[in-house]
Each structure stands twice: as C-alpha cells, then as structure tokens.
Amino acid sequence: MERLTTNPTVNAWLDERIALLNPDKIVWITGDKAQLDALKAEACETGELYKLNEELLPECYLHRTAVNDVARVEARTFICTPTKEEAGPLNNWMDPAETYKMLDDIARDSYKGRTMYIIPYSMGPIGSPLAKIGIEITDSIYVVSNMAIMTRVGTKVLEALGDSDDWVRGTHCKCDIDEEKRYICQFPQDNAIYSVNSGYGGNVLLGKKCFALRIASYQAKNEGWQAEHMLILGLENPKGETKYICAAFPSACGKTNLAMMIPPEGYKSKGYKVWCVGDDISWIRKGADGRLYAINPENGFFGVAPGTNEKSNPNALASTKKGTIFTNVCHNLDNNTVWWEGLDKNPPTNALDWTGKPWNGEVDTDRPGANPNSRFTAPAKNCPCLSPEFENPNGVPISAFVFGGRRAKLAPLVYQSRDWNHGVFIGSVLSSETTAAATGAVGVVRRDPMAMRPFIGYDCGTYFQHWLDIGKTLDPEKAPKIFNVNWFRKDDEGHFMWPGFGDNLRVLEWIIKRCDGEVDADETPIGFMPKPEDINLEGLEGEVDINRLKEMLNVDKALWQEEAKGIEEFYASLGNTVPKELYDCLETLKKNVG
Ligand code: OXD
Ligand code: MN
C-alpha cells in the first residue's frame, strides 16, 4: 500500500484494520479539491449522491440515508471504559475487550468489494495549540465528502501530526445498515471510536459528537481543558469592541439561530454586529493571560434544515447556497433544488420526498417532504457573519458562559450565577421541556447537564468536579461569568412572552454589561437578575412592555421548591460522585425559596 505518512502508530493501526476489513482498494484523502470532486462524481454514478442545479446551488449535492437510519441513536451509543463506574449512570456501557471482539466480528471483511478511504483530519485550525487530530477510515464517499466540509482534511494534517501518537482512531463501516447491529462505540482510554451499520451524519462523521465531545471531554478532564456542547458568538459594539460568549442549549432550542443571529433594527443602525465563531462545539483552555479561550473545532455546520428560512436564520440559509451536502431533504424536480418544511410557503408540487418517493407538495404532517431531522452540511466560510477570528489558532477570549433551555413557567428570561461554583450548579441542572419534535410526551422536563447529557465521555458527577476544578485555576476577575436564559417562557394563555431570534441580543447586551461591571443587578433567591429598566425594549413597542418583562423576570417560589425536589432526585440518580459544592448550592436554593 502507498503510505502518506511514516508515523509508525498510524501505519500499524492501518495494517491491522486493512487485514480485518479486507478492502479491494485503498484511497488516502489528500484534501485536494480535484480528488474530492472526482469522488463526488463517482458517488453520483452509483446514486449515493445526487448533483443539484449548478446555477442555483453550485457544487451542492443531495443524499438520502436508509429510512431506518435518520438520526443519532443514543440507545446504541456506548462508552467502553474498563469499569462501568467510569462511564457513569448517564452512559450506556460495555466492556472494551468484549466490545472490540463483537465489533470486529461485525466489521470483518465488510470492505470486501469496496474502497477504504483514509481521512486524516484536524479538529481546529491545523497546528493550533488547541487543535487535535484524528484519522477516520470509512467505506462511504458521503462520509468523506461531509468530513471534508466539517473538518480540515488531508496531507497537511499528517504533516502536523508527524510521529506523534496523540490522534484518535476512527473506524466506520456501513455494513448492511442493520439497526439490530448498529453500534456507536467510544473507547476513551484508547482514543478510539468504532461505528458500524449506520450511514447517518452524527453516527458516522466521527470528528463531531464522537470525538469533539465524547472522546475530547475525557481528554480534556485529563489535560486540564474543556470540550463543551456550546456555540461561540462575538458581539461587537459600535466602538468596534467584540466580546465573546459560549452558550449551551439542549436540542430544539435554536442554538444555530442564536449563533448566527441578526441584530434587531435599532441595534444594527447603531453599529452592533454579531459574529459566529461556531454553532455547536467549543474547546476551551486557559490562555497565557489567565483568561479562558475557545476555538470551534469544526469547519462547517451540520444544521437541521426544517424551520431554517429567510426570517429564522438568513445567515444559515446563505451558508447552504454553495458546496453544501443536503441529507434527507425534499427534492424539487422542477428546478433540481431542495426544499424542506418551513423554508417557505411554496412547497414544490413536482418533487420527491426524503425517501425518494413522488411528493406533490401537500403539506401533510404524516408525510412530510423533508425528514424532520434532515440536515445541511455547509462550509463555515459561506456564512456571511463568520467571525474574522474563526481561524485564530489561539481562539477567542470568553466573557460569559450561557446556559438555556425551554421552561414554560419556571426560569426567568435571564439570571446570573452568584459565582463560578453556583454557575456550575446552574449548568449541572440544565433542563428543557420536551417539544412535539421529539417522540414521547410533550412538556416533560428532561435534565440535560450543560446540554452534554449524551456527550460526556465519562462519569457525569466527575465531569461536574472537573468544571469546579477549572474554576479553582481561574482568577475570579478573569473567569467568564455564568448565566441562564430562557427564551421560551409562556403566559397563562400559553403564548410565548419573548419574541426571541434577533431580539435575544437585548439579553446578551445585558450579559456583556454585567461582565464589564457596567450595570447593577438585583439579588434574588436564584441569583442576580436584571433591573427591568436595564433590558433595552426600544423597538419592541406593542410586543413587550416593562410590565410583561417584569412577569418574565418573576421567580415563583412554589415552582422553584418543586424544581429543587427535581434537582435532588436528579443528583441522587447520578450516584455519589456529585460534588459536595453542588449539594451546597442546592441547599442554598432550598433555603432561599423555602
Ligand atoms: C446536533 C445535536 O446535531 O446536538 O448538533 O443533536
Ligand atoms: Mn449539537
């Protein structure tokens, strides 16, 4: 075999994998555009990809996954640590030795008659002190093409790796897309990921959730940094000063929309700008000046298509206009473009639905044109508000961490933690009420600590301890301030009280003012809250007035007593690794709202 590196650990691993998987052909992904284009052309011949209208959507493709393979599968995702305790109560666990054997038995000879693609990739700008390298092998051109958008791939990555052993081994085998034999396994101690019987994004683009969150969170604990499920945005004021915020939200809370939001008119005309550094994942480390710096380890957006439109997120929509791969959206046959629910009010009448069956545009919820979890994989460089700091190898300095979820009645529009440990407490009990978008009952509170529930690669209580430990290394003056937001509060009639989208900037502005010590706050039983007159409501006349805002900032003690009970139960379910400091915060909360 031709080799693109002399790295002995890479070559030994590849030799072992090749002997097991038995490919007909081996192709190293070099990162050259010509190679990637040729592969996509090949995939178009087999039907794996479909080339879209070159004038309207240049260099864009459509892919359909198997109908049984349209989302991440948490039930089939495993953390394989030597002991079950290391994986903790929130993860599925299997024994590493037994799991390797089982997966090898499933994957053996599965590349026969196929090509093995070797993808060297960097999470983060190549050579950045915050970046890390992985190698994924796959038998799917769809995976190669997506990885080439979502990460930095190719020969340059191998040059940066040199002879180092610090890289993540990723094996992906499509096999037969058999649900019963689908496994997404992480081996944190071995820097290894093994994914079989899926061809869907989150399960097979191994740099994303598998590496950048599950494996990286484990590495981060051992190496003194943080891998978080957080967007990064920069808020530039009219003086040209930019402050950066990292924010974590569970699914279906509008994270990509917040990361790319357009300031409301009054702000825009004054010169405020929002810059997107990342929409999903942050890798965070202390810099030489004692502040925390974050990079986005990704190089593209793997966004949910339905609901993305000119109003909800024009920047995301613009990002999909070139060099994008669409997965499981509706195919408009009249002009060979794509459509999804919520794009506009004109569904195509001559179309194929996401499964490839004829579809006539009848908006019938039983048979949508696009799968509700259909996606776009779009290059970050397409984003009109991409931060000029996107490629900065040292990352951006973080002023604030923001946690948020959907709580119809409980959480106020915004509040600030009393200190770092209290902020960790707030993140640790992050919760969201289920929406109709997910299966199961609507309105049920799901605890999703730091929005990391399916992504912590080790024990949850130990992860909380790591957050507390990071705090101990920071000068409180330099540590990011920690906040909670709730864009989804409802009034007694069930109407959302806050307009959301671009108007969320009004809340971010208050957050930055708090970080800069420019504004006072009221101390309440749950933390610091804005004085209502300090949230700018100019331009919201007729939508939100000061009385409505006061309602949104109300803390209902009876509801918080219930919440404290829920937190107590949640902590109890996590076992004895939940740090004492967090129980102390819970006691304070109980006392304050009792
Ligand atoms: C995602 C997710 O796809 O968090 O980003 O599920
Ligand atoms: Mn995510």
Coordinates of C-alpha atoms and ligand atoms in Angstrom, one line a residue:
M1 CA 0.0 0.0 0.0
E2 CA 1.1 3.5 -0.7
R3 CA 1.6 5.4 2.5
L4 CA 1.2 9.1 3.1
T5 CA 3.0 9.1 6.4
T6 CA 5.8 7.4 8.2
N7 CA 4.1 7.7 11.5
P8 CA 4.5 4.2 13.0
T9 CA 1.4 4.2 15.1
V10 CA -0.8 5.3 12.2
N11 CA 0.7 2.7 9.9
A12 CA 0.5 -0.2 12.4
W13 CA -3.2 0.7 13.1
L14 CA -4.0 0.8 9.3
D15 CA -2.2 -2.5 8.7
E16 CA -4.4 -4.1 11.4
R17 CA -7.6 -2.5 10.1
I18 CA -6.8 -3.5 6.5
A19 CA -6.3 -7.1 7.5
L20 CA -9.6 -7.1 9.3
L21 CA -11.8 -5.2 6.8
N22 CA -10.3 -6.5 3.6
P23 CA -10.9 -3.6 1.2
D24 CA -10.5 -4.0 -2.6
K25 CA -8.9 -0.6 -2.8
I26 CA -7.4 2.0 -0.5
V27 CA -7.6 5.7 -1.1
W28 CA -5.9 8.4 1.1
I29 CA -7.8 11.6 1.3
T30 CA -5.3 14.3 0.5
G31 CA -7.5 17.3 0.8
D32 CA -7.1 18.2 -2.9
K33 CA -10.3 19.6 -4.4
A34 CA -9.8 17.6 -7.6
Q35 CA -9.8 14.4 -5.6
L36 CA -12.9 15.3 -3.6
D37 CA -14.7 16.4 -6.8
A38 CA -13.8 13.1 -8.6
L39 CA -15.1 11.1 -5.6
K40 CA -18.4 13.0 -5.6
A41 CA -18.8 12.4 -9.3
E42 CA -18.2 8.7 -8.7
A43 CA -20.8 8.8 -5.9
C44 CA -23.3 10.4 -8.4
E45 CA -22.9 7.4 -10.7
T46 CA -23.8 4.9 -8.0
G47 CA -26.7 7.0 -6.7
E48 CA -25.0 7.7 -3.3
L49 CA -25.1 11.4 -4.1
Y50 CA -27.3 13.4 -6.4
K51 CA -25.9 16.6 -8.1
L52 CA -28.2 19.6 -7.7
N53 CA -28.7 22.6 -10.0
E54 CA -25.3 24.0 -10.7
E55 CA -26.6 27.6 -11.3
L56 CA -28.9 27.8 -8.3
L57 CA -26.9 25.6 -5.9
P58 CA -23.3 25.4 -7.2
E59 CA -21.3 22.3 -6.0
C60 CA -24.3 21.1 -3.9
Y61 CA -25.5 17.5 -3.6
L62 CA -28.4 15.6 -2.1
H63 CA -28.0 12.3 -0.2
R64 CA -30.7 10.0 1.2
T65 CA -29.9 7.7 4.1
A66 CA -31.7 4.5 4.7
V67 CA -35.2 5.1 6.2
N68 CA -34.2 3.3 9.4
D69 CA -31.1 5.5 9.8
V70 CA -32.1 9.2 10.1
A71 CA -30.7 10.3 13.5
R72 CA -28.2 9.8 16.2
V73 CA -29.1 6.7 18.2
E74 CA -28.4 7.3 21.9
A75 CA -29.7 3.9 22.8
R76 CA -27.0 2.3 20.7
T77 CA -24.2 4.6 21.7
F78 CA -21.7 3.2 24.2
I79 CA -18.8 4.4 26.4
C80 CA -16.5 1.5 26.7
T81 CA -14.3 2.1 29.8
P82 CA -12.6 -0.6 31.8
T83 CA -15.3 -0.2 34.5
K84 CA -18.9 0.7 34.3
E85 CA -18.4 3.3 37.1
E86 CA -16.0 5.3 34.8
A87 CA -18.8 5.7 32.2
G88 CA -21.2 6.8 34.9
P89 CA -25.0 6.4 35.1
L90 CA -25.9 8.5 32.1
N91 CA -24.0 6.5 29.6
N92 CA -24.6 3.0 28.1
W93 CA -21.6 0.9 28.9
M94 CA -19.9 -2.2 27.5
D95 CA -16.7 -3.9 28.4
P96 CA -13.9 -2.8 26.0
A97 CA -12.4 -6.2 25.2
E98 CA -15.8 -7.8 24.6
T99 CA -17.0 -4.9 22.5
Y100 CA -13.9 -4.8 20.3
K101 CA -14.4 -8.5 19.6
M102 CA -18.1 -8.0 18.9
L103 CA -17.4 -5.1 16.6
D104 CA -14.6 -6.8 14.8
D105 CA -16.9 -9.8 14.2
I106 CA -19.5 -7.4 12.7
A107 CA -17.0 -5.5 10.6
R108 CA -14.7 -8.4 9.4
D109 CA -14.4 -8.4 5.6
S110 CA -17.1 -5.7 5.4
Y111 CA -14.9 -3.6 3.0
K112 CA -14.7 -6.5 0.6
G113 CA -15.6 -5.3 -2.9
R114 CA -15.4 -1.7 -1.6
T115 CA -12.9 1.0 -1.2
M116 CA -11.4 2.0 2.1
Y117 CA -11.0 5.8 2.4
I118 CA -8.4 7.1 4.9
I119 CA -9.3 10.5 6.2
P120 CA -6.7 12.4 8.2
Y121 CA -8.5 15.3 9.8
S122 CA -7.8 18.1 12.3
M123 CA -10.4 19.4 14.8
G124 CA -9.5 23.0 15.0
P125 CA -7.1 25.0 12.7
I126 CA -4.3 22.8 11.6
G127 CA -1.4 23.3 14.0
S128 CA -3.4 25.3 16.6
P129 CA -2.3 24.6 20.2
L130 CA -6.0 23.9 20.9
A131 CA -6.5 21.5 17.9
K132 CA -6.4 17.7 17.9
I133 CA -6.0 15.2 15.1
G134 CA -8.0 12.1 14.1
I135 CA -7.9 9.5 11.4
E136 CA -11.2 8.1 10.2
I137 CA -11.4 5.1 7.9
T138 CA -14.7 4.7 6.1
D139 CA -16.3 2.9 3.1
S140 CA -18.6 5.8 2.3
I141 CA -18.0 8.7 -0.1
Y142 CA -20.8 10.6 1.7
V143 CA -18.7 10.4 4.9
V144 CA -15.6 11.6 3.1
S145 CA -17.4 14.5 1.5
N146 CA -19.0 15.5 4.8
M147 CA -15.8 15.2 6.7
A148 CA -14.1 17.4 4.1
I149 CA -16.7 20.2 5.0
M150 CA -16.9 19.7 8.7
T151 CA -13.2 19.3 9.4
R152 CA -9.8 20.2 7.9
V153 CA -8.7 17.1 6.0
G154 CA -5.7 15.9 4.1
T155 CA -1.9 15.6 3.8
K156 CA -1.3 18.8 5.8
V157 CA -2.9 17.2 8.8
L158 CA -0.4 14.2 8.6
E159 CA 2.4 16.7 8.4
A160 CA 1.2 18.4 11.6
L161 CA 0.8 15.0 13.3
G162 CA 4.4 13.9 12.5
D163 CA 5.3 10.9 14.5
S164 CA 3.0 11.7 17.4
D165 CA 0.7 9.0 19.0
D166 CA -1.8 11.7 20.0
W167 CA -4.5 11.0 17.5
V168 CA -8.0 9.5 17.5
R169 CA -8.5 6.2 15.7
G170 CA -11.9 6.1 14.0
T171 CA -13.4 3.1 12.2
H172 CA -16.6 3.5 10.3
C173 CA -18.2 0.6 8.4
K174 CA -21.5 0.9 6.7
C175 CA -22.0 -2.9 6.7
D176 CA -25.7 -3.5 5.9
I177 CA -27.2 -0.6 7.8
D178 CA -28.8 -3.2 10.1
E179 CA -30.4 -1.5 13.1
E180 CA -30.0 -4.5 15.2
K181 CA -26.3 -4.4 14.8
R182 CA -25.8 -0.7 14.9
Y183 CA -23.2 0.4 17.4
I184 CA -21.6 3.8 18.0
C185 CA -18.8 3.0 20.5
Q186 CA -16.2 5.2 22.2
F187 CA -13.1 3.9 23.9
P188 CA -11.8 6.9 25.8
Q189 CA -8.7 5.2 27.2
D190 CA -7.7 4.1 23.7
N191 CA -8.5 7.3 21.8
A192 CA -10.7 5.1 19.6
I193 CA -14.2 5.2 18.0
Y194 CA -15.9 2.4 16.2
S195 CA -19.2 2.9 14.4
V196 CA -21.0 0.2 12.4
N197 CA -24.2 -0.3 10.5
S198 CA -25.1 3.4 10.1
G199 CA -24.6 5.9 7.3
Y200 CA -26.2 8.9 9.0
G201 CA -24.3 12.1 9.9
G202 CA -23.9 12.2 13.7
N203 CA -23.2 8.5 13.9
V204 CA -20.6 8.4 11.2
L205 CA -18.9 11.8 11.0
L206 CA -16.7 10.7 13.8
G207 CA -15.0 14.1 14.3
K208 CA -18.2 15.6 15.6
K209 CA -20.0 14.2 18.6
C210 CA -17.9 11.1 19.0
F211 CA -14.5 12.8 19.0
A212 CA -15.0 16.5 19.6
L213 CA -17.4 15.8 22.6
R214 CA -17.2 12.3 23.9
I215 CA -13.5 11.5 23.5
A216 CA -12.4 15.1 23.9
S217 CA -14.3 15.6 27.1
Y218 CA -12.3 12.7 28.6
Q219 CA -9.0 14.1 27.2
A220 CA -10.0 17.5 28.5
K221 CA -10.5 16.2 32.0
N222 CA -7.1 14.6 32.0
E223 CA -5.3 17.5 30.3
G224 CA -7.0 20.4 32.2
W225 CA -9.2 21.9 29.5
Q226 CA -12.9 21.7 28.4
A227 CA -14.8 20.2 25.5
E228 CA -18.3 21.6 25.6
H229 CA -21.5 21.5 23.5
M230 CA -21.5 25.2 23.1
L231 CA -21.9 27.8 20.3
I232 CA -19.4 30.7 20.3
L233 CA -20.5 34.1 19.2
G234 CA -18.9 37.5 19.2
L235 CA -20.9 40.6 20.0
E236 CA -19.4 43.8 18.5
N237 CA -20.5 47.1 19.9
P238 CA -20.5 50.4 18.0
K239 CA -17.0 51.2 19.3
G240 CA -15.7 48.1 17.4
E241 CA -15.1 46.1 20.6
T242 CA -16.0 42.5 20.4
K243 CA -16.9 40.3 23.4
Y244 CA -17.3 36.5 23.1
I245 CA -20.0 34.3 24.6
C246 CA -20.1 30.5 24.8
A247 CA -23.7 29.1 25.1
A248 CA -25.1 25.6 25.7
F249 CA -28.6 24.6 24.8
P250 CA -30.3 21.2 24.5
S251 CA -31.6 20.2 21.1
A252 CA -34.5 22.2 19.7
C253 CA -33.7 25.4 21.5
G254 CA -32.4 27.4 18.5
K255 CA -28.7 27.1 19.1
T256 CA -27.7 27.6 15.4
N257 CA -30.1 30.5 15.2
L258 CA -28.5 32.3 18.2
A259 CA -25.0 31.6 16.9
M260 CA -25.8 33.5 13.6
M261 CA -28.5 35.9 14.7
I262 CA -29.1 39.3 13.0
P263 CA -29.3 42.2 15.5
P264 CA -32.7 44.0 15.6
E265 CA -33.0 47.2 13.5
G266 CA -32.3 49.6 16.3
Y267 CA -29.1 47.8 17.2
K268 CA -28.0 47.3 13.6
S269 CA -28.3 51.0 12.8
K270 CA -26.2 51.9 15.8
G271 CA -23.4 49.6 14.6
Y272 CA -23.9 46.4 16.6
K273 CA -22.8 43.2 14.9
V274 CA -22.9 39.5 15.8
W275 CA -20.1 37.2 14.6
C276 CA -20.4 33.5 14.5
V277 CA -17.3 31.5 15.6
G278 CA -19.2 28.2 16.0
D279 CA -22.7 26.8 16.3
D280 CA -22.2 23.6 18.2
I281 CA -18.9 22.7 19.9
S282 CA -16.3 24.7 21.9
W283 CA -12.9 23.6 23.0
I284 CA -11.8 25.8 25.8
R285 CA -8.4 26.4 27.5
K286 CA -6.8 28.9 29.8
G287 CA -4.5 31.3 27.9
A288 CA -1.2 32.9 29.0
D289 CA -3.2 36.0 30.3
G290 CA -5.2 33.8 32.6
R291 CA -8.5 34.1 30.7
L292 CA -10.3 31.2 29.0
Y293 CA -10.0 31.0 25.2
A294 CA -12.3 28.9 22.9
I295 CA -12.0 27.5 19.5
N296 CA -14.6 25.9 17.3
P297 CA -13.0 22.6 16.4
E298 CA -15.3 22.3 13.4
N299 CA -15.0 23.8 9.9
G300 CA -18.7 23.6 8.8
F301 CA -22.3 23.5 10.1
F302 CA -24.3 20.3 10.3
G303 CA -27.6 22.1 10.8
V304 CA -31.2 20.9 11.0
A305 CA -32.9 22.1 7.7
P306 CA -36.6 22.2 8.6
G307 CA -37.5 25.6 10.1
T308 CA -34.4 27.3 8.6
N309 CA -35.6 30.2 6.5
E310 CA -35.0 33.8 5.5
K311 CA -36.5 35.1 8.7
S312 CA -35.4 32.5 11.3
N313 CA -31.8 32.3 10.1
P314 CA -30.8 34.1 6.9
N315 CA -27.1 33.5 7.6
A316 CA -27.6 29.7 7.9
L317 CA -29.7 29.8 4.7
A318 CA -27.0 31.7 2.9
S319 CA -24.4 29.2 4.1
T320 CA -26.2 26.4 2.3
K321 CA -26.1 28.1 -1.2
K322 CA -22.7 26.6 -2.3
G323 CA -20.6 23.5 -1.7
T324 CA -23.3 22.0 0.6
I325 CA -24.5 18.4 1.1
F326 CA -28.2 18.1 1.9
T327 CA -29.3 14.9 3.7
N328 CA -32.9 13.7 3.6
V329 CA -34.5 16.9 2.4
C330 CA -37.2 17.1 -0.3
H331 CA -36.0 17.2 -3.9
N332 CA -37.7 19.8 -6.2
L333 CA -37.7 18.2 -9.6
D334 CA -38.9 21.3 -11.5
N335 CA -35.6 23.1 -10.9
N336 CA -33.4 20.4 -9.3
T337 CA -33.1 22.2 -6.0
V338 CA -34.1 21.3 -2.5
W339 CA -37.0 22.2 -0.1
W340 CA -38.0 21.5 3.5
E341 CA -40.9 22.3 5.8
G342 CA -40.6 25.9 7.0
L343 CA -38.3 27.0 4.1
D344 CA -41.1 29.0 2.5
K345 CA -44.8 28.7 1.9
N346 CA -44.4 27.2 -1.6
P347 CA -43.7 23.5 -1.4
P348 CA -42.8 22.1 -4.8
T349 CA -45.6 20.2 -6.4
N350 CA -43.4 18.0 -8.6
A351 CA -41.0 16.6 -6.1
L352 CA -39.5 13.6 -4.4
D353 CA -39.8 13.3 -0.6
W354 CA -36.8 12.5 1.6
T355 CA -37.3 8.8 0.9
G356 CA -37.2 9.3 -2.9
K357 CA -40.9 8.8 -3.5
P358 CA -43.0 11.1 -5.6
W359 CA -44.4 14.0 -3.5
N360 CA -46.9 16.6 -4.6
G361 CA -46.4 19.4 -2.1
E362 CA -49.5 18.6 0.0
V363 CA -48.4 19.7 3.4
D364 CA -49.5 16.6 5.3
T365 CA -47.7 16.1 8.6
D366 CA -48.0 12.3 8.3
R367 CA -45.9 12.5 5.2
P368 CA -43.5 15.5 5.2
G369 CA -41.4 16.3 2.2
A370 CA -38.2 16.5 4.2
N371 CA -37.4 14.3 7.2
P372 CA -37.8 16.4 10.4
N373 CA -34.1 15.7 11.2
S374 CA -32.9 16.4 7.6
R375 CA -29.7 18.3 7.5
F376 CA -27.4 20.6 5.6
T377 CA -23.6 20.2 5.8
A378 CA -22.4 23.7 4.9
P379 CA -18.9 25.1 4.8
A380 CA -18.3 27.7 7.6
K381 CA -16.6 30.0 5.1
N382 CA -20.0 30.5 3.4
C383 CA -21.5 32.1 6.5
P384 CA -22.0 35.9 6.0
C385 CA -21.4 36.6 9.7
L386 CA -18.4 34.2 10.1
S387 CA -16.1 35.7 12.7
P388 CA -12.8 37.2 11.4
E389 CA -11.3 35.2 14.4
F390 CA -12.6 31.9 13.1
E391 CA -9.2 30.7 12.0
N392 CA -7.3 32.3 15.0
P393 CA -5.3 29.3 16.3
N394 CA -5.4 30.7 19.8
G395 CA -9.2 31.0 19.9
V396 CA -11.2 33.9 21.3
P397 CA -11.4 35.1 24.9
I398 CA -14.6 34.2 26.6
S399 CA -16.5 36.7 28.7
A400 CA -19.6 34.7 29.6
F401 CA -21.0 31.1 29.6
V402 CA -24.7 31.0 29.0
F403 CA -26.9 28.0 29.7
G404 CA -30.5 27.8 28.5
G405 CA -33.5 25.5 28.0
R406 CA -37.2 25.6 27.4
R407 CA -39.1 26.2 30.6
A408 CA -42.6 27.5 30.1
K409 CA -43.1 28.7 33.6
L410 CA -40.0 28.3 35.8
A411 CA -36.9 30.1 34.6
P412 CA -36.8 33.8 34.2
L413 CA -35.7 35.4 30.9
V414 CA -32.2 35.7 32.3
Y415 CA -30.3 35.4 35.6
Q416 CA -26.7 35.3 36.6
S417 CA -25.0 33.0 39.0
R418 CA -23.5 34.3 42.2
D419 CA -20.1 32.9 41.5
W420 CA -18.3 30.2 39.5
N421 CA -19.5 27.2 41.6
H422 CA -23.1 28.4 41.5
G423 CA -22.7 28.8 37.8
V424 CA -21.6 25.1 37.6
F425 CA -24.7 24.2 39.7
I426 CA -26.9 26.1 37.2
G427 CA -25.3 24.3 34.2
S428 CA -25.5 20.9 36.0
V429 CA -29.2 21.1 36.4
L430 CA -29.9 22.5 32.9
S431 CA -33.2 21.2 31.7
S432 CA -35.6 21.6 28.9
E433 CA -39.3 20.6 28.4
T434 CA -39.8 18.2 25.5
T435 CA -41.4 19.5 22.3
A436 CA -43.5 17.9 19.7
A437 CA -40.4 17.5 17.6
A438 CA -39.2 14.6 19.7
T439 CA -41.0 11.3 20.4
G440 CA -42.7 10.9 23.8
A441 CA -44.8 13.1 25.9
V442 CA -44.7 16.9 25.4
G443 CA -43.8 19.2 28.2
V444 CA -41.8 16.7 30.2
V445 CA -38.7 18.1 31.9
R446 CA -35.5 16.4 30.8
R447 CA -32.4 17.1 32.7
D448 CA -29.5 17.8 30.3
P449 CA -26.5 18.9 32.3
M450 CA -24.5 21.5 30.4
A451 CA -26.5 20.2 27.3
M452 CA -23.9 17.4 27.4
R453 CA -26.1 14.5 28.6
P454 CA -25.4 12.3 25.5
F455 CA -21.9 13.6 25.0
I456 CA -20.0 13.3 28.3
G457 CA -17.4 10.6 27.7
Y458 CA -17.1 9.6 31.4
D459 CA -19.0 9.9 34.7
C460 CA -21.3 12.9 35.0
G461 CA -20.5 13.7 38.6
T462 CA -16.8 13.6 37.8
Y463 CA -17.4 15.9 34.9
F464 CA -19.1 18.4 37.3
Q465 CA -16.0 18.1 39.5
H466 CA -13.8 19.0 36.5
W467 CA -15.9 22.2 36.0
L468 CA -15.3 23.1 39.6
D469 CA -11.6 22.3 39.3
I470 CA -11.3 24.5 36.3
G471 CA -12.8 27.3 38.3
K472 CA -10.2 26.9 41.0
T473 CA -7.4 27.6 38.4
L474 CA -9.1 30.9 37.4
D475 CA -8.7 34.4 39.0
P476 CA -12.4 35.3 39.6
E477 CA -11.8 38.6 37.9
K478 CA -10.8 36.8 34.7
A479 CA -13.2 33.9 34.8
P480 CA -16.2 34.0 32.5
K481 CA -19.4 35.0 34.3
I482 CA -22.1 32.3 34.1
F483 CA -25.8 33.0 33.1
N484 CA -29.0 31.2 32.4
V485 CA -31.5 32.3 29.8
N486 CA -35.0 31.1 28.9
W487 CA -36.4 32.4 25.6
F488 CA -39.4 30.1 26.0
R489 CA -41.4 31.4 28.9
K490 CA -45.2 31.3 28.3
D491 CA -48.0 33.3 29.8
D492 CA -51.2 31.9 31.3
E493 CA -52.7 31.7 27.8
G494 CA -49.8 29.6 26.6
H495 CA -48.3 32.3 24.4
F496 CA -44.5 32.8 24.2
M497 CA -43.7 36.0 26.1
W498 CA -40.4 36.9 24.4
P499 CA -40.0 37.4 20.7
G500 CA -36.7 35.6 20.5
F501 CA -34.4 35.4 17.4
G502 CA -32.6 38.7 16.9
D503 CA -34.2 40.3 20.0
N504 CA -32.2 37.9 22.1
L505 CA -29.4 40.4 21.6
R506 CA -31.1 42.6 24.1
V507 CA -30.4 40.0 26.8
L508 CA -26.9 39.3 25.5
E509 CA -26.2 43.1 25.8
W510 CA -27.2 43.0 29.5
I511 CA -25.0 39.9 30.0
I512 CA -22.0 41.7 28.5
K513 CA -22.7 44.8 30.6
R514 CA -22.7 42.6 33.7
C515 CA -19.3 41.1 32.6
D516 CA -17.9 44.6 32.2
G517 CA -19.3 45.7 35.5
E518 CA -21.4 48.4 33.8
V519 CA -24.8 47.6 35.3
D520 CA -26.2 46.7 38.7
A521 CA -28.4 43.7 39.3
D522 CA -31.0 42.6 41.9
E523 CA -30.0 39.8 44.2
T524 CA -32.8 37.2 44.2
P525 CA -33.3 33.7 45.7
I526 CA -31.9 32.1 42.5
G527 CA -29.1 34.6 41.6
F528 CA -28.6 38.0 40.1
M529 CA -31.4 39.4 37.9
P530 CA -31.7 42.5 35.8
K531 CA -33.4 45.5 36.9
P532 CA -36.2 45.6 34.4
E533 CA -35.3 49.0 33.1
D534 CA -31.8 47.7 32.2
I535 CA -33.1 45.5 29.4
N536 CA -33.5 47.6 26.4
L537 CA -37.0 47.3 25.0
E538 CA -36.7 50.1 22.4
G539 CA -38.3 48.9 19.2
L540 CA -40.4 46.3 20.9
E541 CA -43.4 48.6 21.4
G542 CA -46.6 46.6 21.1
E543 CA -44.8 43.3 21.7
V544 CA -43.1 43.6 25.1
D545 CA -43.6 46.4 27.6
I546 CA -42.0 46.8 31.0
N547 CA -44.8 45.0 32.8
R548 CA -44.6 42.0 30.5
L549 CA -40.8 42.0 31.1
K550 CA -41.4 42.1 34.9
E551 CA -43.6 39.0 34.5
M552 CA -40.8 37.2 32.6
L553 CA -38.4 38.1 35.4
N554 CA -40.7 36.8 38.1
V555 CA -39.5 34.0 40.4
D556 CA -42.3 31.8 41.6
K557 CA -41.1 30.3 44.9
A558 CA -43.6 27.4 44.8
L559 CA -42.4 26.3 41.4
W560 CA -38.8 26.6 42.5
Q561 CA -39.5 24.4 45.5
E562 CA -40.7 21.8 43.1
E563 CA -37.6 22.4 41.0
A564 CA -35.4 21.8 44.0
K565 CA -37.1 18.5 44.5
G566 CA -36.5 17.6 40.9
I567 CA -32.8 18.5 41.2
E568 CA -32.4 16.5 44.3
E569 CA -33.8 13.4 42.5
F570 CA -31.6 14.0 39.6
Y571 CA -28.5 14.3 41.7
A572 CA -29.4 11.2 43.6
S573 CA -29.7 9.4 40.2
L574 CA -26.1 10.3 39.4
G575 CA -24.6 8.5 42.4
N576 CA -22.0 9.5 44.9
T577 CA -19.7 11.5 42.5
V578 CA -21.8 14.6 42.5
P579 CA -19.5 17.2 44.3
K580 CA -20.4 18.5 47.7
E581 CA -20.1 22.1 46.4
L582 CA -23.1 21.4 44.2
Y583 CA -25.2 19.9 47.0
D584 CA -24.3 23.1 49.0
C585 CA -25.8 25.2 46.2
L586 CA -28.9 23.0 46.2
E587 CA -29.2 23.6 50.0
T588 CA -28.9 27.3 49.5
L589 CA -31.6 27.2 46.8
K590 CA -33.9 25.3 49.0
K591 CA -33.4 27.7 51.9
N592 CA -33.9 30.8 49.6
V593 CA -37.1 29.6 48.1
G594 CA -38.5 27.7 51.1
Ligands
OXD1 C1 -26.7 18.1 16.9 C2 -27.2 17.7 18.2 O1 -27.0 17.6 15.9 O2 -26.9 18.3 19.2 O3 -25.9 19.1 16.9 O4 -28.0 16.8 18.2
MN2 MN -25.3 19.7 18.9

